[in-house]
mmCIF file of C-alpha atoms and ligand atoms in Angstrom:
data_model
loop_
_atom_site.group_PDB
_atom_site.id
_atom_site.type_symbol
_atom_site.label_atom_id
_atom_site.label_comp_id
_atom_site.label_asym_id
_atom_site.label_seq_id
_atom_site.Cartn_x
_atom_site.Cartn_y
_atom_site.Cartn_z
ATOM 1 C CA MET A 1 0.024 0.009 -0.008
ATOM 2 C CA LYS A 2 1.096 3.569 -0.521
ATOM 3 C CA THR A 3 -0.042 6.753 1.128
ATOM 4 C CA LYS A 4 0.578 10.289 -0.144
ATOM 5 C CA PRO A 5 4.415 10.585 0.221
ATOM 6 C CA ILE A 6 4.026 13.839 2.179
ATOM 7 C CA LEU A 7 2.549 11.819 5.075
ATOM 8 C CA ASN A 8 5.962 10.273 5.674
ATOM 9 C CA GLU A 9 7.277 13.725 6.527
ATOM 10 C CA MET A 10 4.368 14.652 8.794
ATOM 11 C CA THR A 11 3.413 13.852 12.362
ATOM 12 C CA PRO A 12 -0.043 13.868 13.907
ATOM 13 C CA TYR A 13 -1.043 16.920 15.976
ATOM 14 C CA LYS A 14 0.469 16.611 19.435
ATOM 15 C CA PRO A 15 -2.067 17.940 21.881
ATOM 16 C CA GLY A 16 -1.219 19.457 25.221
ATOM 17 C CA LYS A 17 -0.912 16.974 28.093
ATOM 18 C CA GLN A 18 -4.236 15.579 29.279
ATOM 19 C CA ILE A 19 -5.358 16.023 32.892
ATOM 20 C CA ASP A 20 -5.747 12.318 33.724
ATOM 21 C CA GLU A 21 -2.359 11.579 32.213
ATOM 22 C CA VAL A 22 -0.656 14.068 34.550
ATOM 23 C CA LYS A 23 -2.655 12.960 37.580
ATOM 24 C CA ARG A 24 -1.424 9.405 37.085
ATOM 25 C CA GLU A 25 2.211 10.281 36.235
ATOM 26 C CA TYR A 26 2.735 12.666 39.099
ATOM 27 C CA GLY A 27 0.344 11.263 41.680
ATOM 28 C CA LEU A 28 -1.443 14.614 41.966
ATOM 29 C CA GLU A 29 -5.027 15.215 43.088
ATOM 30 C CA LYS A 30 -5.723 18.512 41.397
ATOM 31 C CA ILE A 31 -4.521 19.471 37.962
ATOM 32 C CA VAL A 32 -5.013 22.871 36.359
ATOM 33 C CA LYS A 33 -4.859 22.806 32.546
ATOM 34 C CA LEU A 34 -3.615 26.040 31.083
ATOM 35 C CA ALA A 35 -2.334 24.495 27.836
ATOM 36 C CA SER A 36 -5.025 24.759 25.237
ATOM 37 C CA ASN A 37 -6.611 28.172 25.728
ATOM 38 C CA GLU A 38 -9.898 26.675 26.891
ATOM 39 C CA ASN A 39 -12.270 28.746 29.045
ATOM 40 C CA PRO A 40 -11.433 28.304 32.766
ATOM 41 C CA PHE A 41 -14.849 29.688 33.631
ATOM 42 C CA GLY A 42 -16.655 26.878 31.810
ATOM 43 C CA PHE A 43 -19.559 27.637 29.453
ATOM 44 C CA SER A 44 -22.983 29.248 29.632
ATOM 45 C CA GLY A 45 -25.324 27.960 32.321
ATOM 46 C CA LYS A 46 -28.161 28.281 29.783
ATOM 47 C CA VAL A 47 -26.415 25.677 27.641
ATOM 48 C CA LYS A 48 -25.983 23.401 30.645
ATOM 49 C CA GLU A 49 -29.657 23.671 31.622
ATOM 50 C CA GLU A 50 -30.849 22.798 28.126
ATOM 51 C CA LEU A 51 -28.428 19.919 27.502
ATOM 52 C CA PRO A 52 -30.757 17.117 28.543
ATOM 53 C CA ARG A 53 -33.357 18.286 26.028
ATOM 54 C CA MET A 54 -30.756 18.440 23.294
ATOM 55 C CA LEU A 55 -30.231 14.745 23.660
ATOM 56 C CA GLU A 56 -33.660 13.849 22.335
ATOM 57 C CA SER A 57 -34.031 12.511 18.779
ATOM 58 C CA LEU A 58 -30.402 11.574 18.398
ATOM 59 C CA GLU A 59 -31.441 8.910 15.889
ATOM 60 C CA TYR A 60 -31.830 11.712 13.317
ATOM 61 C CA TYR A 61 -29.003 13.300 11.408
ATOM 62 C CA PRO A 62 -28.340 16.920 12.188
ATOM 63 C CA ASP A 63 -29.547 19.703 9.876
ATOM 64 C CA GLY A 64 -26.782 19.697 7.348
ATOM 65 C CA HIS A 65 -27.447 23.360 6.562
ATOM 66 C CA ALA A 66 -27.333 24.273 10.248
ATOM 67 C CA ARG A 67 -30.295 26.631 9.810
ATOM 68 C CA GLU A 68 -30.897 27.579 13.384
ATOM 69 C CA ILE A 69 -27.329 28.589 14.232
ATOM 70 C CA ARG A 70 -26.957 30.103 10.782
ATOM 71 C CA GLY A 71 -29.944 32.376 11.473
ATOM 72 C CA ALA A 72 -28.642 33.256 14.934
ATOM 73 C CA VAL A 73 -25.160 34.216 13.816
ATOM 74 C CA SER A 74 -26.551 36.082 10.836
ATOM 75 C CA ASP A 75 -28.854 38.146 13.100
ATOM 76 C CA PHE A 76 -26.264 38.716 15.777
ATOM 77 C CA TYR A 77 -23.639 40.096 13.370
ATOM 78 C CA GLN A 78 -26.019 41.465 10.753
ATOM 79 C CA ILE A 79 -24.478 39.459 7.945
ATOM 80 C CA GLY A 80 -26.120 37.355 5.226
ATOM 81 C CA GLU A 81 -26.984 33.730 5.952
ATOM 82 C CA ASP A 82 -25.272 32.948 2.600
ATOM 83 C CA GLN A 83 -22.001 34.401 3.948
ATOM 84 C CA LEU A 84 -21.640 31.638 6.545
ATOM 85 C CA ILE A 85 -20.152 28.135 6.558
ATOM 86 C CA PHE A 86 -20.113 26.011 9.729
ATOM 87 C CA GLY A 87 -17.581 23.432 10.720
ATOM 88 C CA ASN A 88 -16.650 20.877 13.318
ATOM 89 C CA GLY A 89 -14.603 23.572 14.995
ATOM 90 C CA SER A 90 -12.958 26.294 12.960
ATOM 91 C CA ASP A 91 -10.249 23.661 12.539
ATOM 92 C CA GLU A 92 -12.509 22.056 10.015
ATOM 93 C CA ILE A 93 -13.044 25.315 8.198
ATOM 94 C CA VAL A 94 -9.247 25.438 7.742
ATOM 95 C CA GLN A 95 -9.373 21.937 6.384
ATOM 96 C CA ILE A 96 -12.236 22.748 3.960
ATOM 97 C CA LEU A 97 -10.470 25.894 2.792
ATOM 98 C CA CYS A 98 -7.343 23.881 2.021
ATOM 99 C CA ARG A 99 -9.349 21.159 0.253
ATOM 100 C CA ALA A 100 -11.157 23.771 -1.814
ATOM 101 C CA PHE A 101 -8.312 26.136 -2.691
ATOM 102 C CA LEU A 102 -5.037 24.261 -2.583
ATOM 103 C CA GLU A 103 -3.396 21.670 -4.868
ATOM 104 C CA PRO A 104 0.022 20.876 -6.225
ATOM 105 C CA LEU A 105 1.795 23.833 -7.954
ATOM 106 C CA THR A 106 -0.064 26.338 -5.810
ATOM 107 C CA ASN A 107 1.304 27.947 -2.702
ATOM 108 C CA THR A 108 0.044 29.453 0.498
ATOM 109 C CA VAL A 109 1.611 32.140 2.705
ATOM 110 C CA MET A 110 1.567 32.241 6.505
ATOM 111 C CA ALA A 111 3.474 33.394 9.533
ATOM 112 C CA VAL A 112 5.640 31.097 11.676
ATOM 113 C CA PRO A 113 5.013 30.337 14.460
ATOM 114 C CA THR A 114 1.275 30.512 14.019
ATOM 115 C CA PHE A 115 -1.686 28.076 14.297
ATOM 116 C CA PRO A 116 -0.174 24.852 12.921
ATOM 117 C CA GLN A 117 -3.320 23.573 11.089
ATOM 118 C CA TYR A 118 -2.870 25.967 8.128
ATOM 119 C CA LYS A 119 0.457 24.381 7.227
ATOM 120 C CA HIS A 120 -0.629 20.848 8.082
ATOM 121 C CA ASN A 121 -3.677 20.899 5.818
ATOM 122 C CA ALA A 122 -1.863 22.753 3.045
ATOM 123 C CA LEU A 123 0.834 20.086 2.930
ATOM 124 C CA LEU A 124 -1.796 17.332 2.709
ATOM 125 C CA GLU A 125 -3.172 19.041 -0.397
ATOM 126 C CA GLY A 126 0.239 19.082 -1.978
ATOM 127 C CA ALA A 127 0.635 22.902 -1.904
ATOM 128 C CA GLU A 128 3.874 24.718 -1.255
ATOM 129 C CA VAL A 129 3.947 26.361 2.160
ATOM 130 C CA ARG A 130 5.696 29.734 2.407
ATOM 131 C CA GLU A 131 6.375 30.610 6.035
ATOM 132 C CA VAL A 132 7.466 34.035 7.195
ATOM 133 C CA VAL A 133 9.032 34.406 10.627
ATOM 134 C CA LEU A 134 7.255 36.722 13.068
ATOM 135 C CA THR A 135 9.060 39.924 14.028
ATOM 136 C CA GLU A 136 10.959 40.037 17.325
ATOM 137 C CA ASP A 137 7.871 41.275 19.194
ATOM 138 C CA GLY A 138 5.539 38.669 17.760
ATOM 139 C CA HIS A 139 3.902 40.620 14.920
ATOM 140 C CA HIS A 140 3.272 39.268 11.406
ATOM 141 C CA ASP A 141 6.056 40.464 9.123
ATOM 142 C CA THR A 142 3.576 41.719 6.620
ATOM 143 C CA GLU A 143 6.137 43.231 4.263
ATOM 144 C CA THR A 144 7.935 39.913 3.756
ATOM 145 C CA MET A 145 4.623 38.011 3.629
ATOM 146 C CA LEU A 146 3.403 40.238 0.788
ATOM 147 C CA ASN A 147 6.665 39.729 -1.043
ATOM 148 C CA LYS A 148 6.062 35.955 -0.939
ATOM 149 C CA VAL A 149 2.701 36.227 -2.657
ATOM 150 C CA ASP A 150 2.846 35.447 -6.435
ATOM 151 C CA ASP A 151 0.538 34.327 -9.251
ATOM 152 C CA HIS A 152 0.289 30.811 -7.758
ATOM 153 C CA THR A 153 -0.630 31.926 -4.228
ATOM 154 C CA ARG A 154 -4.130 30.823 -3.294
ATOM 155 C CA ILE A 155 -4.440 31.651 0.450
ATOM 156 C CA LEU A 156 -2.734 34.240 2.704
ATOM 157 C CA TRP A 157 -3.313 33.310 6.363
ATOM 158 C CA LEU A 158 -3.473 35.948 9.066
ATOM 159 C CA CYS A 159 -4.039 34.913 12.640
ATOM 160 C CA SER A 160 -5.263 37.711 14.825
ATOM 161 C CA PRO A 161 -4.755 37.546 17.759
ATOM 162 C CA ASN A 162 -1.960 35.207 16.671
ATOM 163 C CA ASN A 163 -1.530 31.872 18.377
ATOM 164 C CA PRO A 164 0.948 31.440 20.145
ATOM 165 C CA THR A 165 1.970 35.097 20.644
ATOM 166 C CA GLY A 166 -1.419 36.683 21.247
ATOM 167 C CA VAL A 167 -0.434 39.741 19.146
ATOM 168 C CA LEU A 168 -3.310 41.476 17.361
ATOM 169 C CA LEU A 169 -3.295 42.755 13.804
ATOM 170 C CA GLY A 170 -5.001 46.147 13.965
ATOM 171 C CA GLU A 171 -7.520 47.561 11.457
ATOM 172 C CA GLU A 172 -4.969 49.838 9.713
ATOM 173 C CA LYS A 173 -2.518 47.004 9.167
ATOM 174 C CA LEU A 174 -5.227 44.685 7.913
ATOM 175 C CA LYS A 175 -6.528 47.275 5.471
ATOM 176 C CA GLU A 176 -3.029 47.845 4.149
ATOM 177 C CA ILE A 177 -2.514 44.098 3.655
ATOM 178 C CA ILE A 178 -5.843 43.757 1.900
ATOM 179 C CA ASP A 179 -5.096 46.705 -0.379
ATOM 180 C CA ARG A 180 -1.743 45.297 -1.318
ATOM 181 C CA THR A 181 -2.794 41.683 -1.886
ATOM 182 C CA PRO A 182 -3.794 40.724 -5.409
ATOM 183 C CA SER A 183 -7.469 39.841 -5.799
ATOM 184 C CA HIS A 184 -6.836 36.228 -6.847
ATOM 185 C CA VAL A 185 -5.555 35.478 -3.298
ATOM 186 C CA LEU A 186 -8.003 34.583 -0.528
ATOM 187 C CA ILE A 187 -7.056 36.379 2.708
ATOM 188 C CA VAL A 188 -8.144 34.325 5.699
ATOM 189 C CA ILE A 189 -8.222 36.161 9.029
ATOM 190 C CA ASP A 190 -8.455 33.576 11.821
ATOM 191 C CA GLU A 191 -10.086 35.279 14.770
ATOM 192 C CA ALA A 192 -10.430 32.367 17.229
ATOM 193 C CA TYR A 193 -9.717 34.832 20.069
ATOM 194 C CA TYR A 194 -11.603 37.823 18.660
ATOM 195 C CA GLU A 195 -13.954 38.167 21.698
ATOM 196 C CA TYR A 196 -11.043 38.588 24.084
ATOM 197 C CA ALA A 197 -9.408 41.435 22.191
ATOM 198 C CA ASP A 198 -9.737 45.083 23.224
ATOM 199 C CA LYS A 199 -12.856 46.479 21.601
ATOM 200 C CA GLU A 200 -11.025 49.660 20.735
ATOM 201 C CA LYS A 201 -8.101 47.880 19.117
ATOM 202 C CA ARG A 202 -9.668 44.990 17.261
ATOM 203 C CA ALA A 203 -10.591 45.421 13.612
ATOM 204 C CA SER A 204 -14.145 45.570 12.246
ATOM 205 C CA SER A 205 -13.274 42.476 10.339
ATOM 206 C CA LEU A 206 -16.787 41.574 9.197
ATOM 207 C CA GLU A 207 -16.954 44.936 7.498
ATOM 208 C CA LEU A 208 -13.706 44.044 5.721
ATOM 209 C CA VAL A 209 -15.388 40.818 4.551
ATOM 210 C CA ASN A 210 -18.357 42.839 3.244
ATOM 211 C CA ASN A 211 -16.088 45.297 1.369
ATOM 212 C CA HIS A 212 -13.663 42.772 -0.090
ATOM 213 C CA LYS A 213 -14.669 39.608 -1.938
ATOM 214 C CA ASN A 214 -11.340 37.943 -1.214
ATOM 215 C CA VAL A 215 -11.471 38.224 2.634
ATOM 216 C CA MET A 216 -12.755 35.487 4.915
ATOM 217 C CA VAL A 217 -12.955 35.581 8.745
ATOM 218 C CA LEU A 218 -12.892 32.480 10.962
ATOM 219 C CA ARG A 219 -14.524 32.427 14.386
ATOM 220 C CA THR A 220 -15.267 29.690 16.894
ATOM 221 C CA PHE A 221 -17.367 28.722 19.914
ATOM 222 C CA SER A 222 -14.436 26.879 21.414
ATOM 223 C CA LYS A 223 -12.616 29.658 23.174
ATOM 224 C CA ALA A 224 -14.450 32.513 24.838
ATOM 225 C CA TYR A 225 -17.819 30.698 24.540
ATOM 226 C CA GLY A 226 -16.286 27.698 26.263
ATOM 227 C CA LEU A 227 -17.635 24.964 23.959
ATOM 228 C CA ALA A 228 -14.354 23.377 22.830
ATOM 229 C CA GLY A 229 -15.637 19.912 23.590
ATOM 230 C CA LEU A 230 -18.657 20.234 21.308
ATOM 231 C CA ARG A 231 -16.691 21.347 18.200
ATOM 232 C CA ILE A 232 -18.340 24.156 16.319
ATOM 233 C CA GLY A 233 -16.895 27.153 14.480
ATOM 234 C CA TYR A 234 -17.574 29.055 11.267
ATOM 235 C CA GLY A 235 -16.236 31.072 8.418
ATOM 236 C CA VAL A 236 -17.682 34.377 7.187
ATOM 237 C CA GLY A 237 -16.974 35.253 3.560
ATOM 238 C CA ASP A 238 -18.322 36.365 0.262
ATOM 239 C CA PRO A 239 -21.434 34.327 -0.721
ATOM 240 C CA GLU A 240 -19.740 33.154 -3.909
ATOM 241 C CA THR A 241 -16.683 31.912 -2.065
ATOM 242 C CA ILE A 242 -18.875 30.204 0.504
ATOM 243 C CA SER A 243 -20.937 28.369 -2.133
ATOM 244 C CA ALA A 244 -17.779 27.422 -4.047
ATOM 245 C CA MET A 245 -16.432 25.778 -0.836
ATOM 246 C CA GLU A 246 -19.627 23.937 0.057
ATOM 247 C CA PRO A 247 -18.897 20.757 -1.971
ATOM 248 C CA ALA A 248 -15.711 20.315 0.018
ATOM 249 C CA ARG A 249 -17.675 20.147 3.313
ATOM 250 C CA GLU A 250 -18.991 16.903 4.753
ATOM 251 C CA PRO A 251 -22.843 16.965 4.634
ATOM 252 C CA PHE A 252 -23.415 16.529 8.426
ATOM 253 C CA ASN A 253 -20.232 18.044 9.769
ATOM 254 C CA THR A 254 -21.635 19.690 12.902
ATOM 255 C CA SER A 255 -23.650 17.739 15.429
ATOM 256 C CA VAL A 256 -27.210 18.285 16.663
ATOM 257 C CA VAL A 257 -25.972 19.172 20.141
ATOM 258 C CA ALA A 258 -23.208 21.532 18.922
ATOM 259 C CA GLN A 259 -25.645 23.454 16.704
ATOM 260 C CA LYS A 260 -28.186 23.901 19.472
ATOM 261 C CA ALA A 261 -25.636 24.726 22.171
ATOM 262 C CA ALA A 262 -24.086 27.359 19.953
ATOM 263 C CA VAL A 263 -27.378 29.115 19.596
ATOM 264 C CA LEU A 264 -27.845 29.313 23.338
ATOM 265 C CA ALA A 265 -24.228 30.275 23.927
ATOM 266 C CA LEU A 266 -24.526 33.153 21.465
ATOM 267 C CA GLU A 267 -27.682 34.371 23.276
ATOM 268 C CA ASP A 268 -25.933 34.356 26.589
ATOM 269 C CA GLN A 269 -23.783 37.466 26.064
ATOM 270 C CA GLU A 270 -23.727 37.987 29.776
ATOM 271 C CA PHE A 271 -21.614 34.873 30.214
ATOM 272 C CA LEU A 272 -19.389 35.928 27.395
ATOM 273 C CA GLU A 273 -18.842 39.435 28.807
ATOM 274 C CA ASP A 274 -18.100 37.987 32.227
ATOM 275 C CA THR A 275 -15.504 35.618 30.759
ATOM 276 C CA VAL A 276 -13.858 38.392 28.801
ATOM 277 C CA THR A 277 -13.802 40.805 31.800
ATOM 278 C CA ARG A 278 -12.369 38.280 34.195
ATOM 279 C CA THR A 279 -9.840 37.040 31.672
ATOM 280 C CA ARG A 280 -8.630 40.565 30.891
ATOM 281 C CA GLU A 281 -8.343 41.371 34.598
ATOM 282 C CA ASN A 282 -6.349 38.245 35.337
ATOM 283 C CA LYS A 283 -4.180 38.805 32.283
ATOM 284 C CA LYS A 284 -3.389 42.349 33.378
ATOM 285 C CA ALA A 285 -2.443 41.073 36.868
ATOM 286 C CA PHE A 286 -0.265 38.413 35.325
ATOM 287 C CA MET A 287 1.517 40.933 33.127
ATOM 288 C CA ASP A 288 2.055 43.201 36.152
ATOM 289 C CA PHE A 289 3.571 40.244 37.911
ATOM 290 C CA CYS A 290 5.904 39.561 34.948
ATOM 291 C CA ASP A 291 6.940 43.246 34.935
ATOM 292 C CA SER A 292 7.672 43.048 38.651
ATOM 293 C CA ILE A 293 10.203 40.258 38.190
ATOM 294 C CA ASP A 294 11.521 41.452 34.812
ATOM 295 C CA LEU A 295 10.085 38.671 32.667
ATOM 296 C CA ARG A 296 9.386 39.625 29.100
ATOM 297 C CA TYR A 297 6.098 38.603 27.347
ATOM 298 C CA ASP A 298 4.381 39.281 24.060
ATOM 299 C CA ASP A 299 1.647 41.880 23.975
ATOM 300 C CA SER A 300 -1.363 39.540 24.089
ATOM 301 C CA GLU A 301 -4.961 40.430 23.153
ATOM 302 C CA ALA A 302 -6.044 36.785 23.598
ATOM 303 C CA ASN A 303 -6.688 34.596 26.670
ATOM 304 C CA PHE A 304 -3.109 33.372 26.826
ATOM 305 C CA VAL A 305 0.339 34.867 27.198
ATOM 306 C CA LEU A 306 3.654 33.867 25.633
ATOM 307 C CA LEU A 307 6.143 34.312 28.425
ATOM 308 C CA HIS A 308 9.852 34.584 27.671
ATOM 309 C CA LEU A 309 12.151 32.894 30.205
ATOM 310 C CA PRO A 310 15.827 32.821 31.192
ATOM 311 C CA ILE A 311 15.544 28.971 31.056
ATOM 312 C CA SER A 312 14.233 26.507 28.518
ATOM 313 C CA GLY A 313 10.497 26.239 28.055
ATOM 314 C CA ASP A 314 10.714 22.461 28.561
ATOM 315 C CA GLU A 315 12.375 22.948 31.932
ATOM 316 C CA MET A 316 9.656 25.350 33.152
ATOM 317 C CA PHE A 317 6.984 23.110 31.695
ATOM 318 C CA GLU A 318 8.311 20.084 33.597
ATOM 319 C CA TYR A 319 8.657 22.044 36.791
ATOM 320 C CA LEU A 320 5.113 23.394 36.594
ATOM 321 C CA LEU A 321 3.831 19.867 35.874
ATOM 322 C CA THR A 322 5.193 18.658 39.203
ATOM 323 C CA LYS A 323 3.161 21.432 40.812
ATOM 324 C CA GLY A 324 -0.036 20.359 39.011
ATOM 325 C CA PHE A 325 -0.103 22.970 36.179
ATOM 326 C CA ILE A 326 -0.112 22.020 32.521
ATOM 327 C CA VAL A 327 1.144 24.758 30.222
ATOM 328 C CA ARG A 328 2.574 24.642 26.687
ATOM 329 C CA SER A 329 6.320 24.613 26.266
ATOM 330 C CA GLY A 330 7.617 27.112 23.776
ATOM 331 C CA GLU A 331 10.013 24.414 22.454
ATOM 332 C CA ALA A 332 6.935 22.531 21.190
ATOM 333 C CA LEU A 333 5.641 25.726 19.566
ATOM 334 C CA GLY A 334 8.895 26.777 17.900
ATOM 335 C CA ILE A 335 9.815 29.503 20.406
ATOM 336 C CA PRO A 336 12.446 28.119 22.726
ATOM 337 C CA GLU A 337 12.915 29.657 26.158
ATOM 338 C CA SER A 338 9.257 30.455 26.511
ATOM 339 C CA ILE A 339 5.985 28.973 27.639
ATOM 340 C CA ARG A 340 2.497 29.760 26.489
ATOM 341 C CA LEU A 341 -0.034 29.750 29.290
ATOM 342 C CA THR A 342 -3.776 30.169 29.168
ATOM 343 C CA ILE A 343 -5.077 32.789 31.593
ATOM 344 C CA GLY A 344 -6.926 30.912 34.346
ATOM 345 C CA SER A 345 -8.926 31.777 37.441
ATOM 346 C CA LYS A 346 -7.583 34.353 39.905
ATOM 347 C CA GLU A 347 -6.604 31.732 42.484
ATOM 348 C CA ASP A 348 -4.840 29.483 39.953
ATOM 349 C CA MET A 349 -2.972 32.441 38.446
ATOM 350 C CA LYS A 350 -1.762 33.460 41.902
ATOM 351 C CA LYS A 351 -0.423 29.934 42.500
ATOM 352 C CA ILE A 352 1.276 29.561 39.147
ATOM 353 C CA GLN A 353 2.852 33.021 39.461
ATOM 354 C CA GLY A 354 4.389 31.829 42.756
ATOM 355 C CA TYR A 355 5.840 28.743 41.080
ATOM 356 C CA ILE A 356 7.171 30.638 38.104
ATOM 357 C CA GLU A 357 8.900 33.149 40.373
ATOM 358 C CA GLU A 358 10.310 30.330 42.497
ATOM 359 C CA LYS A 359 11.780 28.563 39.442
ATOM 360 C CA VAL A 360 13.232 31.695 37.999
ATOM 361 C CA LYS A 361 14.808 32.743 41.308
ATOM 362 C CA GLN A 362 16.279 29.205 41.786
ATOM 363 C CA GLU A 363 17.919 29.570 38.418
ATOM 364 C CA GLU A 364 19.403 32.975 39.193
ATOM 365 C CA GLU A 365 21.060 31.578 42.335
ATOM 366 C CA ILE A 366 22.848 28.853 40.477
HETATM 367 C C1 PLP B 1 -8.131 27.105 18.978
HETATM 368 C C2 PLP B 1 -7.895 27.687 17.657
HETATM 369 C C3 PLP B 1 -8.625 27.339 16.531
HETATM 370 C C4 PLP B 1 -9.577 26.211 16.411
HETATM 371 O O1 PLP B 1 -10.537 26.110 17.246
HETATM 372 P P1 PLP B 1 -11.748 25.084 16.997
HETATM 373 O O2 PLP B 1 -11.898 24.440 18.351
HETATM 374 O O3 PLP B 1 -11.342 24.086 15.928
HETATM 375 O O4 PLP B 1 -12.858 25.974 16.609
HETATM 376 C C5 PLP B 1 -8.451 28.043 15.338
HETATM 377 N N1 PLP B 1 -7.515 28.968 15.221
HETATM 378 C C6 PLP B 1 -6.723 29.288 16.252
HETATM 379 C C7 PLP B 1 -5.685 30.311 16.097
HETATM 380 C C8 PLP B 1 -6.886 28.641 17.510
HETATM 381 O O5 PLP B 1 -6.053 28.964 18.497
#
């Protein structure tokens, strides 16, 4: 048998450590997972209340057109229903985009490090991946990225706030990129952390979609809405682009439960606002802590912070594991001597700050 040769050069996605795994390995009672940017405040109580009723009629396939959530998102953001495509997480929208746009002899341009699924799916489609290193302070190097675009470029990926740096691409910058990108290139702005970003600073990206046929925005219910376990996200684009992509989507790609839960989650803006407020407060406190002990970090508008360390990311990762905290080592993300940690509850942040300080001080004494 023979697979696509590219598969020999690829490895499956390596997720952050699982809670049960760490409990077993380290004999710990309580584990705090700050590795995958999930919502430490859970998800909407309205969703939880309705869950039992969502489990009726599971013998039927879901609505392949996702009418109810389509209507809800369309109303909420005042965009056309025909501008939306739903996926099993926005991860799947990335996959659908790659299936629909990329093939051998085409290329796609992205930052590095950024969300790994753009590259992963592009390689599977046989496209050339052109990666452009982020600037020193974690911004997209837009000048170099634009220089990499040519006649064979199909997708330009922008991640804002960028994972793993958290750095936001502002409206001015986005407009400049859009103006300078040839119209045959689809510009995908992945806004998985949009809700967390400063309302004054974040771009009116849906307006950009409305004004430019070649712009698509990706959003998700996994992060600020806290529904990572249910898997639902979406893309917003030009109706023609959306309908061109549709054949590349599996017919029943989002579940009954995910569709219903997303509607209720979107309605519960109180929960969302509370999540965002608490996260931003705790993030500010964490950044103040970092300043107080002279640790450098990237300017994050997301619910995580990339923290630069005087020691290897792996070393800090291992140390925090022994204390019951799972974070992401920068080594695994392509930024050595750093860790990426999700902003957690106030109590957990206080504890992890203590351990980080302890480890850094230990190191200074050696
Ligand atoms: C988490 C994340 C996603 C994917 O989230 P889904 O759970 O698949 O919706 C997409 N993009 C970025 C940058 C992310 O960090």
